PDB file of C-alpha atoms and ligand atoms in Angstrom:
ATOM      1  CA  MET A   1      22.546   0.133  15.693  1.00 97.00           C
ATOM      2  CA  GLU A   2      22.270  -3.329  17.198  1.00 98.00           C
ATOM      3  CA  ILE A   3      25.369  -5.372  17.920  1.00 98.00           C
ATOM      4  CA  CYS A   4      24.427  -9.046  17.986  1.00 98.00           C
ATOM      5  CA  ARG A   5      26.753 -11.712  19.386  1.00 97.00           C
ATOM      6  CA  THR A   6      24.463 -14.704  18.976  1.00 97.00           C
ATOM      7  CA  ILE A   7      22.555 -16.325  16.121  1.00 97.00           C
ATOM      8  CA  ASP A   8      19.265 -15.917  18.011  1.00 97.00           C
ATOM      9  CA  ASP A   9      19.872 -12.193  18.530  1.00 98.00           C
ATOM     10  CA  VAL A  10      20.696 -11.459  14.923  1.00 98.00           C
ATOM     11  CA  ARG A  11      17.726 -13.505  13.684  1.00 98.00           C
ATOM     12  CA  GLN A  12      15.427 -11.515  15.956  1.00 98.00           C
ATOM     13  CA  ALA A  13      16.944  -8.189  14.942  1.00 98.00           C
ATOM     14  CA  VAL A  14      16.577  -8.999  11.234  1.00 98.00           C
ATOM     15  CA  GLN A  15      13.033 -10.261  11.753  1.00 98.00           C
ATOM     16  CA  ALA A  16      12.061  -7.014  13.528  1.00 98.00           C
ATOM     17  CA  LYS A  17      13.330  -4.991  10.557  1.00 98.00           C
ATOM     18  CA  ARG A  18      11.422  -7.215   8.161  1.00 98.00           C
ATOM     19  CA  MET A  19       8.236  -6.616  10.171  1.00 98.00           C
ATOM     20  CA  GLU A  20       8.781  -2.890   9.551  1.00 98.00           C
ATOM     21  CA  GLY A  21       8.732  -3.687   5.827  1.00 98.00           C
ATOM     22  CA  ASN A  22      12.469  -3.236   5.323  1.00 98.00           C
ATOM     23  CA  ARG A  23      14.527  -5.130   2.789  1.00 98.00           C
ATOM     24  CA  ILE A  24      17.823  -6.526   4.053  1.00 98.00           C
ATOM     25  CA  SER A  25      21.232  -6.229   2.391  1.00 98.00           C
ATOM     26  CA  PHE A  26      24.173  -8.116   3.865  1.00 98.00           C
ATOM     27  CA  VAL A  27      27.923  -7.400   3.814  1.00 98.00           C
ATOM     28  CA  PRO A  28      30.035 -10.269   5.235  1.00 98.00           C
ATOM     29  CA  THR A  29      33.535  -9.231   6.391  1.00 98.00           C
ATOM     30  CA  MET A  30      36.412 -10.388   8.548  1.00 96.00           C
ATOM     31  CA  GLY A  31      36.658  -6.942  10.150  1.00 96.00           C
ATOM     32  CA  ALA A  32      39.623  -4.530  10.229  1.00 95.00           C
ATOM     33  CA  LEU A  33      37.335  -2.459   8.064  1.00 97.00           C
ATOM     34  CA  HIS A  34      38.806  -0.100   5.462  1.00 97.00           C
ATOM     35  CA  GLU A  35      37.385   2.046   2.650  1.00 98.00           C
ATOM     36  CA  GLY A  36      36.929  -1.063   0.490  1.00 98.00           C
ATOM     37  CA  HIS A  37      34.531  -2.575   3.022  1.00 98.00           C
ATOM     38  CA  LEU A  38      32.819   0.784   3.534  1.00 98.00           C
ATOM     39  CA  SER A  39      32.209   1.095  -0.218  1.00 98.00           C
ATOM     40  CA  LEU A  40      30.359  -2.248  -0.077  1.00 98.00           C
ATOM     41  CA  ILE A  41      28.294  -1.004   2.872  1.00 98.00           C
ATOM     42  CA  ARG A  42      27.344   2.069   0.799  1.00 98.00           C
ATOM     43  CA  LEU A  43      26.222  -0.182  -2.076  1.00 98.00           C
ATOM     44  CA  ALA A  44      24.162  -2.208   0.382  1.00 98.00           C
ATOM     45  CA  THR A  45      22.609   1.016   1.719  1.00 98.00           C
ATOM     46  CA  GLU A  46      21.555   1.961  -1.812  1.00 98.00           C
ATOM     47  CA  ASP A  47      20.022  -1.476  -2.262  1.00 98.00           C
ATOM     48  CA  ALA A  48      18.003  -1.940   0.931  1.00 98.00           C
ATOM     49  CA  GLU A  49      16.601  -0.109   3.957  1.00 98.00           C
ATOM     50  CA  THR A  50      18.484  -2.276   6.461  1.00 98.00           C
ATOM     51  CA  VAL A  51      22.160  -3.184   6.173  1.00 98.00           C
ATOM     52  CA  VAL A  52      23.602  -6.096   8.158  1.00 98.00           C
ATOM     53  CA  VAL A  53      27.401  -6.348   8.448  1.00 98.00           C
ATOM     54  CA  SER A  54      29.020  -9.478   9.834  1.00 98.00           C
ATOM     55  CA  ILE A  55      32.446  -9.271  11.427  1.00 98.00           C
ATOM     56  CA  TYR A  56      33.993 -12.682  11.929  1.00 97.00           C
ATOM     57  CA  VAL A  57      37.485 -14.004  11.268  1.00 96.00           C
ATOM     58  CA  ASN A  58      36.534 -17.406   9.922  1.00 93.00           C
ATOM     59  CA  PRO A  59      39.012 -20.090  11.058  1.00 91.00           C
ATOM     60  CA  THR A  60      37.959 -22.669   8.448  1.00 90.00           C
ATOM     61  CA  GLN A  61      39.338 -20.592   5.592  1.00 91.00           C
ATOM     62  CA  PHE A  62      42.858 -20.391   7.053  1.00 91.00           C
ATOM     63  CA  SER A  63      45.335 -23.229   6.646  1.00 90.00           C
ATOM     64  CA  PRO A  64      47.554 -24.029   9.662  1.00 90.00           C
ATOM     65  CA  ASP A  65      50.502 -22.065   8.173  1.00 89.00           C
ATOM     66  CA  GLU A  66      48.396 -18.930   7.535  1.00 91.00           C
ATOM     67  CA  ASP A  67      47.794 -15.836   9.657  1.00 90.00           C
ATOM     68  CA  PHE A  68      44.594 -16.692  11.588  1.00 92.00           C
ATOM     69  CA  ASP A  69      46.123 -15.804  14.978  1.00 92.00           C
ATOM     70  CA  THR A  70      47.696 -12.550  13.844  1.00 90.00           C
ATOM     71  CA  TYR A  71      44.916 -11.402  11.475  1.00 91.00           C
ATOM     72  CA  PRO A  72      44.108  -7.763  12.427  1.00 91.00           C
ATOM     73  CA  ARG A  73      41.130  -7.449  14.787  1.00 95.00           C
ATOM     74  CA  ASP A  74      39.691  -4.140  15.993  1.00 95.00           C
ATOM     75  CA  LEU A  75      36.014  -4.601  16.798  1.00 97.00           C
ATOM     76  CA  ASP A  76      35.527  -1.242  18.562  1.00 97.00           C
ATOM     77  CA  SER A  77      36.824   0.756  15.636  1.00 97.00           C
ATOM     78  CA  ASP A  78      34.847  -1.429  13.175  1.00 98.00           C
ATOM     79  CA  ILE A  79      31.658  -0.766  15.140  1.00 98.00           C
ATOM     80  CA  GLU A  80      32.258   3.002  14.977  1.00 98.00           C
ATOM     81  CA  LYS A  81      32.870   2.867  11.222  1.00 98.00           C
ATOM     82  CA  CYS A  82      29.644   0.906  10.712  1.00 98.00           C
ATOM     83  CA  ARG A  83      27.729   3.357  12.901  1.00 98.00           C
ATOM     84  CA  LYS A  84      28.916   6.275  10.750  1.00 98.00           C
ATOM     85  CA  GLU A  85      27.711   4.469   7.611  1.00 98.00           C
ATOM     86  CA  GLY A  86      24.230   3.955   9.060  1.00 98.00           C
ATOM     87  CA  VAL A  87      24.522   0.172   9.437  1.00 98.00           C
ATOM     88  CA  GLU A  88      21.560  -1.061  11.510  1.00 98.00           C
ATOM     89  CA  ILE A  89      22.742  -4.514  12.548  1.00 98.00           C
ATOM     90  CA  ILE A  90      26.223  -5.896  13.232  1.00 98.00           C
ATOM     91  CA  PHE A  91      26.652  -9.628  13.670  1.00 98.00           C
ATOM     92  CA  ALA A  92      29.922 -10.307  15.500  1.00 98.00           C
ATOM     93  CA  PRO A  93      29.637 -13.876  16.781  1.00 97.00           C
ATOM     94  CA  GLU A  94      32.030 -15.711  19.088  1.00 89.00           C
ATOM     95  CA  HIS A  95      33.693 -18.807  17.643  1.00 83.00           C
ATOM     96  CA  ASP A  96      31.526 -21.292  19.577  1.00 86.00           C
ATOM     97  CA  GLU A  97      28.395 -19.686  18.229  1.00 93.00           C
ATOM     98  CA  ILE A  98      29.332 -20.608  14.662  1.00 94.00           C
ATOM     99  CA  TYR A  99      31.195 -23.917  14.876  1.00 92.00           C
ATOM    100  CA  THR A 100      30.119 -26.758  17.088  1.00 79.00           C
ATOM    101  CA  GLU A 101      32.881 -29.116  18.123  1.00 75.00           C
ATOM    102  CA  LYS A 102      32.502 -31.806  15.540  1.00 81.00           C
ATOM    103  CA  LYS A 103      31.280 -31.259  12.042  1.00 84.00           C
ATOM    104  CA  TYR A 104      30.083 -34.028   9.776  1.00 85.00           C
ATOM    105  CA  LEU A 105      29.397 -32.144   6.576  1.00 91.00           C
ATOM    106  CA  SER A 106      31.299 -29.958   4.153  1.00 91.00           C
ATOM    107  CA  ILE A 107      30.679 -28.358   0.786  1.00 95.00           C
ATOM    108  CA  GLY A 108      32.695 -29.709  -2.129  1.00 96.00           C
ATOM    109  CA  ILE A 109      33.769 -27.613  -5.114  1.00 97.00           C
ATOM    110  CA  GLU A 110      34.630 -28.889  -8.575  1.00 95.00           C
ATOM    111  CA  SER A 111      37.127 -27.304 -10.971  1.00 94.00           C
ATOM    112  CA  ILE A 112      36.280 -23.632 -10.325  1.00 96.00           C
ATOM    113  CA  ASN A 113      38.679 -23.716  -7.359  1.00 95.00           C
ATOM    114  CA  SER A 114      41.522 -25.528  -9.146  1.00 96.00           C
ATOM    115  CA  SER A 115      43.165 -22.341 -10.450  1.00 97.00           C
ATOM    116  CA  MET A 116      43.906 -18.834  -9.127  1.00 96.00           C
ATOM    117  CA  CYS A 117      43.728 -18.580  -5.319  1.00 96.00           C
ATOM    118  CA  GLY A 118      42.069 -21.983  -5.045  1.00 96.00           C
ATOM    119  CA  ALA A 119      45.210 -23.640  -6.441  1.00 96.00           C
ATOM    120  CA  SER A 120      47.539 -21.977  -3.929  1.00 94.00           C
ATOM    121  CA  ARG A 121      45.244 -22.217  -0.916  1.00 94.00           C
ATOM    122  CA  PRO A 122      43.840 -25.759  -0.658  1.00 93.00           C
ATOM    123  CA  GLY A 123      40.640 -25.857   1.373  1.00 94.00           C
ATOM    124  CA  PHE A 124      40.270 -22.083   1.326  1.00 95.00           C
ATOM    125  CA  PHE A 125      37.111 -21.831  -0.776  1.00 97.00           C
ATOM    126  CA  GLU A 126      35.499 -24.789   0.983  1.00 96.00           C
ATOM    127  CA  GLY A 127      35.988 -22.790   4.207  1.00 95.00           C
ATOM    128  CA  VAL A 128      34.577 -19.668   2.582  1.00 97.00           C
ATOM    129  CA  LEU A 129      31.499 -21.508   1.287  1.00 97.00           C
ATOM    130  CA  LEU A 130      30.918 -23.130   4.673  1.00 96.00           C
ATOM    131  CA  ILE A 131      30.830 -19.801   6.516  1.00 97.00           C
ATOM    132  CA  VAL A 132      28.938 -17.887   3.800  1.00 98.00           C
ATOM    133  CA  ASN A 133      26.344 -20.650   3.567  1.00 98.00           C
ATOM    134  CA  LYS A 134      25.871 -20.500   7.339  1.00 97.00           C
ATOM    135  CA  LEU A 135      25.691 -16.694   7.366  1.00 98.00           C
ATOM    136  CA  PHE A 136      23.197 -16.667   4.483  1.00 98.00           C
ATOM    137  CA  ASN A 137      20.989 -19.122   6.393  1.00 98.00           C
ATOM    138  CA  ILE A 138      21.272 -17.085   9.595  1.00 98.00           C
ATOM    139  CA  VAL A 139      20.697 -13.601   8.129  1.00 98.00           C
ATOM    140  CA  LYS A 140      18.516 -14.588   5.136  1.00 98.00           C
ATOM    141  CA  PRO A 141      19.137 -11.299   3.329  1.00 98.00           C
ATOM    142  CA  ASP A 142      17.532 -10.125   0.074  1.00 98.00           C
ATOM    143  CA  SER A 143      20.928  -9.185  -1.323  1.00 98.00           C
ATOM    144  CA  ALA A 144      24.579  -9.684  -0.422  1.00 98.00           C
ATOM    145  CA  VAL A 145      27.471  -7.453  -1.431  1.00 98.00           C
ATOM    146  CA  PHE A 146      30.989  -8.784  -2.081  1.00 98.00           C
ATOM    147  CA  GLY A 147      34.068  -7.141  -3.584  1.00 98.00           C
ATOM    148  CA  GLN A 148      35.537  -7.703  -7.040  1.00 98.00           C
ATOM    149  CA  LYS A 149      38.880  -7.754  -5.202  1.00 98.00           C
ATOM    150  CA  ASP A 150      38.126 -11.422  -4.441  1.00 98.00           C
ATOM    151  CA  ILE A 151      36.694 -12.211  -7.850  1.00 98.00           C
ATOM    152  CA  GLN A 152      37.061 -15.988  -7.584  1.00 98.00           C
ATOM    153  CA  GLN A 153      35.237 -15.866  -4.244  1.00 98.00           C
ATOM    154  CA  PHE A 154      32.445 -13.843  -5.872  1.00 98.00           C
ATOM    155  CA  GLN A 155      32.081 -16.336  -8.720  1.00 97.00           C
ATOM    156  CA  ILE A 156      32.133 -19.397  -6.443  1.00 98.00           C
ATOM    157  CA  ILE A 157      29.596 -17.907  -4.016  1.00 98.00           C
ATOM    158  CA  SER A 158      27.404 -16.949  -6.978  1.00 98.00           C
ATOM    159  CA  ARG A 159      27.478 -20.617  -8.068  1.00 97.00           C
ATOM    160  CA  MET A 160      26.489 -21.675  -4.554  1.00 98.00           C
ATOM    161  CA  VAL A 161      23.576 -19.226  -4.574  1.00 98.00           C
ATOM    162  CA  GLN A 162      22.454 -20.612  -7.928  1.00 98.00           C
ATOM    163  CA  GLU A 163      23.017 -24.322  -7.276  1.00 97.00           C
ATOM    164  CA  PHE A 164      21.723 -24.349  -3.675  1.00 97.00           C
ATOM    165  CA  ASN A 165      18.798 -22.006  -4.442  1.00 98.00           C
ATOM    166  CA  HIS A 166      19.566 -19.259  -1.972  1.00 98.00           C
ATOM    167  CA  ASP A 167      17.017 -16.529  -2.669  1.00 98.00           C
ATOM    168  CA  ILE A 168      19.684 -13.818  -2.525  1.00 98.00           C
ATOM    169  CA  ARG A 169      20.792 -11.303  -5.150  1.00 98.00           C
ATOM    170  CA  MET A 170      24.582 -11.052  -5.452  1.00 98.00           C
ATOM    171  CA  ILE A 171      26.022  -7.549  -5.897  1.00 98.00           C
ATOM    172  CA  MET A 172      29.666  -7.000  -6.837  1.00 98.00           C
ATOM    173  CA  GLY A 173      31.426  -3.849  -5.612  1.00 98.00           C
ATOM    174  CA  PRO A 174      34.416  -2.411  -7.538  1.00 98.00           C
ATOM    175  CA  ILE A 175      37.936  -2.546  -6.085  1.00 98.00           C
ATOM    176  CA  VAL A 176      38.847   0.442  -3.906  1.00 98.00           C
ATOM    177  CA  ARG A 177      42.511   1.407  -4.230  1.00 98.00           C
ATOM    178  CA  ALA A 178      45.072   3.632  -2.537  1.00 98.00           C
ATOM    179  CA  ASN A 179      46.255   6.662  -4.575  1.00 98.00           C
ATOM    180  CA  ASP A 180      49.132   4.663  -6.037  1.00 97.00           C
ATOM    181  CA  GLY A 181      46.812   1.877  -7.212  1.00 98.00           C
ATOM    182  CA  LEU A 182      47.366  -0.718  -4.467  1.00 98.00           C
ATOM    183  CA  ALA A 183      44.076  -2.502  -3.766  1.00 98.00           C
ATOM    184  CA  LEU A 184      43.076  -1.843  -0.149  1.00 98.00           C
ATOM    185  CA  SER A 185      43.291  -4.914   2.068  1.00 96.00           C
ATOM    186  CA  SER A 186      43.245  -5.563   5.803  1.00 93.00           C
ATOM    187  CA  ARG A 187      46.569  -7.376   5.267  1.00 92.00           C
ATOM    188  CA  ASN A 188      48.276  -4.239   3.874  1.00 96.00           C
ATOM    189  CA  GLN A 189      48.938  -3.358   7.531  1.00 94.00           C
ATOM    190  CA  TYR A 190      51.616  -6.076   7.530  1.00 95.00           C
ATOM    191  CA  LEU A 191      53.740  -4.335   4.845  1.00 97.00           C
ATOM    192  CA  ASN A 192      56.946  -2.556   5.848  1.00 97.00           C
ATOM    193  CA  GLU A 193      57.934   0.633   4.010  1.00 97.00           C
ATOM    194  CA  GLU A 194      59.946  -1.095   1.307  1.00 97.00           C
ATOM    195  CA  GLU A 195      57.250  -3.722   0.664  1.00 98.00           C
ATOM    196  CA  ARG A 196      54.561  -1.032   0.580  1.00 98.00           C
ATOM    197  CA  GLN A 197      56.540   0.792  -2.125  1.00 97.00           C
ATOM    198  CA  ALA A 198      56.847  -2.338  -4.247  1.00 98.00           C
ATOM    199  CA  ALA A 199      53.235  -3.482  -3.710  1.00 98.00           C
ATOM    200  CA  PRO A 200      51.456  -1.277  -6.351  1.00 98.00           C
ATOM    201  CA  GLY A 201      53.650  -2.964  -8.981  1.00 98.00           C
ATOM    202  CA  LEU A 202      51.021  -5.711  -9.178  1.00 98.00           C
ATOM    203  CA  TYR A 203      48.278  -3.268 -10.200  1.00 98.00           C
ATOM    204  CA  ARG A 204      50.576  -1.598 -12.767  1.00 98.00           C
ATOM    205  CA  THR A 205      51.352  -4.982 -14.280  1.00 98.00           C
ATOM    206  CA  LEU A 206      47.685  -5.945 -14.502  1.00 98.00           C
ATOM    207  CA  ARG A 207      46.844  -2.585 -16.073  1.00 98.00           C
ATOM    208  CA  TYR A 208      49.597  -2.995 -18.652  1.00 98.00           C
ATOM    209  CA  MET A 209      48.447  -6.531 -19.479  1.00 98.00           C
ATOM    210  CA  LYS A 210      44.850  -5.398 -19.862  1.00 98.00           C
ATOM    211  CA  GLU A 211      45.928  -2.542 -22.137  1.00 98.00           C
ATOM    212  CA  GLN A 212      47.986  -4.891 -24.316  1.00 97.00           C
ATOM    213  CA  ILE A 213      45.095  -7.335 -24.651  1.00 98.00           C
ATOM    214  CA  LEU A 214      42.660  -4.526 -25.486  1.00 97.00           C
ATOM    215  CA  ASN A 215      45.214  -3.379 -28.101  1.00 97.00           C
ATOM    216  CA  GLY A 216      45.122  -6.744 -29.833  1.00 96.00           C
ATOM    217  CA  VAL A 217      47.462  -9.198 -28.065  1.00 96.00           C
ATOM    218  CA  LYS A 218      45.662 -12.530 -28.426  1.00 97.00           C
ATOM    219  CA  THR A 219      48.173 -14.944 -26.907  1.00 97.00           C
ATOM    220  CA  PRO A 220      49.283 -13.561 -23.565  1.00 97.00           C
ATOM    221  CA  SER A 221      52.068 -16.062 -22.637  1.00 96.00           C
ATOM    222  CA  LEU A 222      55.050 -13.855 -23.597  1.00 96.00           C
ATOM    223  CA  LEU A 223      53.427 -10.830 -22.033  1.00 97.00           C
ATOM    224  CA  ILE A 224      52.991 -12.773 -18.799  1.00 98.00           C
ATOM    225  CA  GLU A 225      56.580 -14.033 -18.797  1.00 97.00           C
ATOM    226  CA  HIS A 226      57.896 -10.521 -19.265  1.00 97.00           C
ATOM    227  CA  GLN A 227      55.661  -9.050 -16.578  1.00 98.00           C
ATOM    228  CA  GLU A 228      56.624 -11.784 -14.112  1.00 98.00           C
ATOM    229  CA  SER A 229      60.294 -10.794 -14.516  1.00 98.00           C
ATOM    230  CA  GLU A 230      59.380  -7.129 -13.973  1.00 97.00           C
ATOM    231  CA  LEU A 231      57.539  -7.966 -10.743  1.00 98.00           C
ATOM    232  CA  GLU A 232      60.372 -10.162  -9.521  1.00 98.00           C
ATOM    233  CA  ALA A 233      62.841  -7.344 -10.233  1.00 97.00           C
ATOM    234  CA  LYS A 234      60.745  -5.188  -7.871  1.00 96.00           C
ATOM    235  CA  GLY A 235      61.198  -7.796  -5.139  1.00 97.00           C
ATOM    236  CA  LEU A 236      57.709  -9.316  -5.440  1.00 98.00           C
ATOM    237  CA  LYS A 237      57.464 -13.105  -5.478  1.00 98.00           C
ATOM    238  CA  ILE A 238      54.924 -14.492  -7.942  1.00 98.00           C
ATOM    239  CA  ASP A 239      52.246 -16.873  -6.760  1.00 97.00           C
ATOM    240  CA  TYR A 240      50.332 -16.629 -10.044  1.00 98.00           C
ATOM    241  CA  LEU A 241      49.846 -14.166 -12.873  1.00 98.00           C
ATOM    242  CA  ASN A 242      47.569 -15.069 -15.748  1.00 98.00           C
ATOM    243  CA  VAL A 243      44.518 -14.415 -17.883  1.00 98.00           C
ATOM    244  CA  PHE A 244      41.503 -16.461 -16.834  1.00 98.00           C
ATOM    245  CA  SER A 245      38.115 -17.171 -18.357  1.00 97.00           C
ATOM    246  CA  MET A 246      35.456 -15.257 -16.429  1.00 96.00           C
ATOM    247  CA  GLN A 247      33.155 -18.272 -16.664  1.00 94.00           C
ATOM    248  CA  THR A 248      35.370 -21.282 -15.962  1.00 95.00           C
ATOM    249  CA  LEU A 249      38.080 -19.425 -13.972  1.00 97.00           C
ATOM    250  CA  GLN A 250      40.672 -21.500 -15.859  1.00 97.00           C
ATOM    251  CA  PRO A 251      43.711 -19.857 -17.510  1.00 98.00           C
ATOM    252  CA  VAL A 252      43.317 -19.292 -21.242  1.00 98.00           C
ATOM    253  CA  LYS A 253      46.022 -19.659 -23.899  1.00 97.00           C
ATOM    254  CA  HIS A 254      44.250 -17.345 -26.346  1.00 97.00           C
ATOM    255  CA  VAL A 255      41.663 -14.629 -25.916  1.00 97.00           C
ATOM    256  CA  GLU A 256      38.712 -14.549 -28.300  1.00 96.00           C
ATOM    257  CA  ASN A 257      36.579 -11.660 -29.517  1.00 94.00           C
ATOM    258  CA  ASN A 258      33.392 -11.301 -27.418  1.00 94.00           C
ATOM    259  CA  GLY A 259      35.079 -13.173 -24.550  1.00 97.00           C
ATOM    260  CA  LYS A 260      35.060 -12.127 -20.896  1.00 97.00           C
ATOM    261  CA  TYR A 261      38.330 -12.492 -19.007  1.00 98.00           C
ATOM    262  CA  ILE A 262      39.998 -11.781 -15.695  1.00 98.00           C
ATOM    263  CA  VAL A 263      43.608 -10.618 -15.636  1.00 98.00           C
ATOM    264  CA  ALA A 264      44.630 -11.604 -12.144  1.00 98.00           C
ATOM    265  CA  GLY A 265      47.680 -12.003  -9.998  1.00 98.00           C
ATOM    266  CA  ALA A 266      48.826 -12.911  -6.513  1.00 98.00           C
ATOM    267  CA  VAL A 267      52.286 -11.960  -5.260  1.00 98.00           C
ATOM    268  CA  TYR A 268      54.180 -11.989  -2.006  1.00 98.00           C
ATOM    269  CA  ALA A 269      55.666  -8.752  -0.702  1.00 98.00           C
ATOM    270  CA  GLY A 270      57.819 -10.227   2.050  1.00 97.00           C
ATOM    271  CA  ASN A 271      55.459 -12.643   3.811  1.00 95.00           C
ATOM    272  CA  THR A 272      52.319 -10.764   2.831  1.00 95.00           C
ATOM    273  CA  ARG A 273      50.207 -12.183   0.030  1.00 96.00           C
ATOM    274  CA  LEU A 274      48.618  -9.544  -2.204  1.00 97.00           C
ATOM    275  CA  ILE A 275      45.921 -10.215  -4.796  1.00 98.00           C
ATOM    276  CA  ASP A 276      44.397  -8.037  -7.484  1.00 98.00           C
ATOM    277  CA  ASN A 277      42.520  -8.324 -10.778  1.00 98.00           C
ATOM    278  CA  LEU A 278      41.014  -6.430 -13.690  1.00 98.00           C
ATOM    279  CA  LEU A 279      38.115  -7.495 -15.902  1.00 98.00           C
ATOM    280  CA  ILE A 280      38.266  -7.499 -19.703  1.00 98.00           C
ATOM    281  CA  GLU A 281      35.357  -7.692 -22.123  1.00 97.00           C
ATOM    282  CA  LEU A 282      36.461  -8.072 -25.724  1.00 94.00           C
TER     283      LEU A 282
HETATM  284  P1  AMP B 301      37.463  -9.500   3.986  1.00 62.86           P
HETATM  285  O1  AMP B 301      37.181  -8.753   5.231  1.00 62.86           O
HETATM  286  O2  AMP B 301      38.871  -9.343   3.485  1.00 62.86           O
HETATM  287  O3  AMP B 301      36.993 -10.934   4.019  1.00 62.86           O
HETATM  288  O4  AMP B 301      36.584  -8.821   2.860  1.00 62.86           O
HETATM  289  C1  AMP B 301      35.202  -8.636   3.012  1.00 62.86           C
HETATM  290  C2  AMP B 301      34.637  -8.135   1.714  1.00 62.86           C
HETATM  291  O5  AMP B 301      35.272  -6.903   1.351  1.00 62.86           O
HETATM  292  C3  AMP B 301      34.873  -9.104   0.545  1.00 62.86           C
HETATM  293  O6  AMP B 301      33.696  -9.136  -0.244  1.00 62.86           O
HETATM  294  C4  AMP B 301      36.010  -8.458  -0.198  1.00 62.86           C
HETATM  295  O7  AMP B 301      36.017  -8.772  -1.577  1.00 62.86           O
HETATM  296  C5  AMP B 301      35.719  -6.990   0.017  1.00 62.86           C
HETATM  297  N1  AMP B 301      36.908  -6.162  -0.181  1.00 62.86           N
HETATM  298  C6  AMP B 301      38.135  -6.350   0.369  1.00 62.86           C
HETATM  299  N2  AMP B 301      39.000  -5.415  -0.090  1.00 62.86           N
HETATM  300  C7  AMP B 301      38.313  -4.628  -0.943  1.00 62.86           C
HETATM  301  C8  AMP B 301      38.651  -3.496  -1.753  1.00 62.86           C
HETATM  302  N3  AMP B 301      39.879  -2.981  -1.757  1.00 62.86           N
HETATM  303  N4  AMP B 301      37.680  -2.941  -2.504  1.00 62.86           N
HETATM  304  C9  AMP B 301      36.411  -3.454  -2.499  1.00 62.86           C
HETATM  305  N5  AMP B 301      36.031  -4.518  -1.762  1.00 62.86           N
HETATM  306  C10 AMP B 301      36.968  -5.100  -1.006  1.00 62.86           C
END
């Protein structure tokens, strides 16, 4: 396995694998790898001969009041996990390698970031697109694997791939959960015992909402109101909870037959923000 710290090194490593006739699948991460990340690496392994994993805590997707400084970092353990999964190339760049001092350009997003996480985290998806666009241009993979856990991210990056003509196939990996249903996340490490106990409430709520909609509820507003109170009673603070159109990512008042929807929520357990979602096809 090659561990590359510079853009030149990773380009050379990828090029050498291409010369061997290998296809390249890419899994971008911010490290602190858990089973969710590893499941994406396994999907990438099924898709291509060479898997590239990037490990980089991207500063441009954190706002000043967020946890950039305290975000969990454990490069040695991440490297070992990647080695066990048969990853051939790790790209773990230093900050200066990625961002030069002054930047003159940014990527703008219209409407598909005005709801869900985009509404609560201004600038977040612009930061995500900036880094993913750079990484795609550096690694130039055949495919890239992202988790359904961050469904809005997946949809926005897919738009970028389409609109900016990246020749990359997007693969979505299912959400990996703990036994009690909590979606795995690097940030789950922040939860104290009480918060950890309350945290799977979000998944239970989403499951209940999905079940009700599959059973014929067409107008979810009352359902949402009721479920918000249930979550609050468990000590979780609601950021958002709603049913969104899979295509526009906007909340819907009514669900229609043959429609595709995302039941999604974000809550705070203490200071830790948790997100989760389920997909519905009617
Ligand atoms: P992160 O390191 O949090 O930026 O996540 C890197 C990738 O892992 C993203 O594509 C996430 O959607 C994905 N991911 C994070 N948590 C999970 C999970 N529990 N199951 C599947 N994929 C996940």
